[in-house]
XYZ file of C-alpha atoms in Angstrom:
171
model
C -8.211 -21.075 18.868
C -4.593 -19.904 18.059
C -4.217 -18.613 14.352
C -2.968 -21.093 11.930
C 0.500 -20.543 10.591
C 0.815 -20.960 6.725
C 3.742 -21.199 4.488
C 4.040 -21.016 0.675
C 6.255 -23.326 -1.517
C 9.763 -21.677 -1.976
C 9.281 -19.334 1.047
C 12.396 -18.742 3.055
C 12.159 -19.655 6.714
C 14.645 -19.570 9.628
C 15.573 -22.968 10.856
C 18.119 -23.410 13.728
C 19.730 -20.063 12.881
C 20.092 -20.779 9.055
C 17.964 -20.099 6.090
C 15.770 -22.874 4.682
C 13.261 -23.186 1.881
C 9.855 -24.429 2.089
C 9.625 -27.699 -0.081
C 5.992 -28.710 0.732
C 3.344 -28.087 3.316
C -0.175 -29.160 4.166
C -2.714 -26.694 5.333
C -4.377 -29.181 7.737
C -1.415 -30.732 9.513
C 1.371 -29.337 11.760
C 4.324 -30.479 9.614
C 6.209 -28.744 6.855
C 9.084 -30.017 4.634
C 12.065 -27.700 4.310
C 15.342 -27.995 2.376
C 18.241 -26.578 4.510
C 21.311 -24.742 3.274
C 23.114 -28.015 2.802
C 20.442 -29.560 0.607
C 19.101 -31.940 3.164
C 15.129 -32.036 3.218
C 13.653 -32.470 6.630
C 10.225 -32.548 8.227
C 9.589 -30.014 10.970
C 6.679 -28.753 13.068
C 5.617 -25.765 11.402
C 4.467 -24.319 14.812
C 7.992 -24.955 16.326
C 10.653 -23.971 13.736
C 12.931 -22.780 16.495
C 12.669 -26.187 18.444
C 11.808 -24.503 21.778
C 8.668 -26.554 22.186
C 10.355 -29.808 21.377
C 12.895 -29.305 24.192
C 12.520 -31.519 27.287
C 12.669 -28.392 29.409
C 9.930 -25.929 29.305
C 10.115 -23.149 26.756
C 11.031 -20.527 29.516
C 14.046 -22.903 30.565
C 15.144 -23.163 26.838
C 14.941 -19.452 26.246
C 16.803 -18.834 29.495
C 19.494 -21.269 28.654
C 20.110 -19.600 25.185
C 19.938 -16.081 26.836
C 22.714 -17.338 29.219
C 24.661 -18.587 26.044
C 24.264 -15.393 24.524
C 25.626 -13.678 27.645
C 28.661 -15.786 27.704
C 29.493 -15.332 23.924
C 29.074 -11.470 24.543
C 31.472 -11.678 27.468
C 34.118 -13.729 25.476
C 33.725 -11.347 22.575
C 34.375 -8.299 24.927
C 37.528 -9.978 26.256
C 38.581 -10.654 22.774
C 38.010 -7.019 21.796
C 40.098 -5.725 24.713
C 43.118 -8.048 23.486
C 42.700 -6.810 19.997
C 42.774 -3.167 21.372
C 45.977 -3.915 23.304
C 47.505 -5.317 20.132
C 46.403 -2.164 18.071
C 48.046 0.223 20.669
C 51.160 -1.866 20.849
C 51.319 -1.854 16.989
C 50.746 2.048 17.186
C 53.654 2.526 19.423
C 55.771 0.155 17.159
C 54.908 2.203 14.123
C 55.714 5.518 15.862
C 59.008 4.157 17.184
C 60.121 2.605 13.809
C 59.062 5.858 11.822
C 61.089 7.794 14.206
C 64.115 5.381 13.770
C 63.623 5.726 9.848
C 63.432 9.547 10.002
C 66.506 9.647 12.396
C 68.439 7.324 10.105
C 67.793 9.545 7.056
C 68.566 12.532 8.974
C 71.840 11.245 10.138
C 72.881 10.761 6.463
C 71.823 14.354 5.771
C 68.891 13.362 3.518
C 64.994 13.781 3.769
C 63.729 10.931 1.457
C 64.509 7.318 1.086
C 64.939 7.713 -2.846
C 68.039 9.814 -2.030
C 69.795 6.859 -0.798
C 72.714 5.734 -3.053
C 74.711 3.180 -0.963
C 73.407 -0.480 -1.111
C 74.203 -1.122 2.585
C 72.288 2.067 3.604
C 69.284 0.999 1.383
C 69.276 -2.338 2.867
C 69.393 -0.951 6.464
C 66.482 1.407 5.655
C 64.588 -1.400 3.882
C 64.833 -3.602 7.037
C 63.424 -0.583 9.158
C 60.551 -0.316 6.456
C 59.790 -4.067 6.732
C 59.604 -3.622 10.440
C 57.215 -0.642 9.931
C 55.013 -2.564 7.524
C 54.891 -5.576 10.021
C 53.605 -3.234 12.726
C 51.222 -1.690 10.091
C 49.888 -4.972 9.293
C 49.423 -5.955 12.917
C 47.237 -2.638 13.377
C 45.241 -3.429 10.445
C 44.493 -7.008 11.453
C 43.720 -5.889 14.947
C 41.290 -3.297 13.547
C 39.580 -5.945 11.270
C 39.075 -8.545 14.301
C 37.827 -5.705 16.433
C 35.227 -4.623 13.716
C 34.196 -8.289 12.974
C 33.774 -9.174 16.740
C 31.878 -6.042 17.443
C 29.531 -6.876 14.474
C 29.140 -10.349 15.774
C 28.464 -9.116 19.273
C 25.787 -6.839 18.133
C 24.157 -9.810 16.284
C 24.282 -11.683 19.428
C 22.593 -9.027 21.436
C 20.008 -8.639 18.916
C 19.314 -12.391 18.966
C 19.386 -12.242 22.675
C 16.835 -9.372 22.828
C 14.577 -11.152 20.261
C 14.573 -14.288 22.612
C 13.627 -12.409 25.480
C 10.839 -10.688 23.558
C 9.662 -14.202 22.567
C 9.788 -15.136 26.413
C 7.601 -12.074 27.226
C 5.025 -13.077 24.643
C 4.997 -16.692 25.526
């Protein structure tokens, strides 16, 4: 006989990838009432919170399709990371080029710092270069943030995929 799964009132469970709270349960039946994150109360089979047994396919097929989904998502994320890396390097080159233009401009005027500019037109021209520099810097920061976010999401997908494969081994 399989061990009986028990839940306590208020306990947090994972339902379809989201947290839910146990609202009520019975020790003799297979059903459990949970409250989802959006406040909806539903009845679920406490022995099948993940829904793999209620699928018309066998659990193995359901797990295999989920693993396939995770593989696709991981590949999409890798492609997105590569695009972000290209943007990052392009922004890096833009920063280097713009910084060189700014330094050359100051040197052509015989000064070393922007605060030494006194002519209004020279300040405007220099500020236009600074704006371009800032735009490239923003692009680089955005690309870095996108890379970090996508890497974290990909690691989570890989962990979920591994967990599903472990479930498959134990089934």
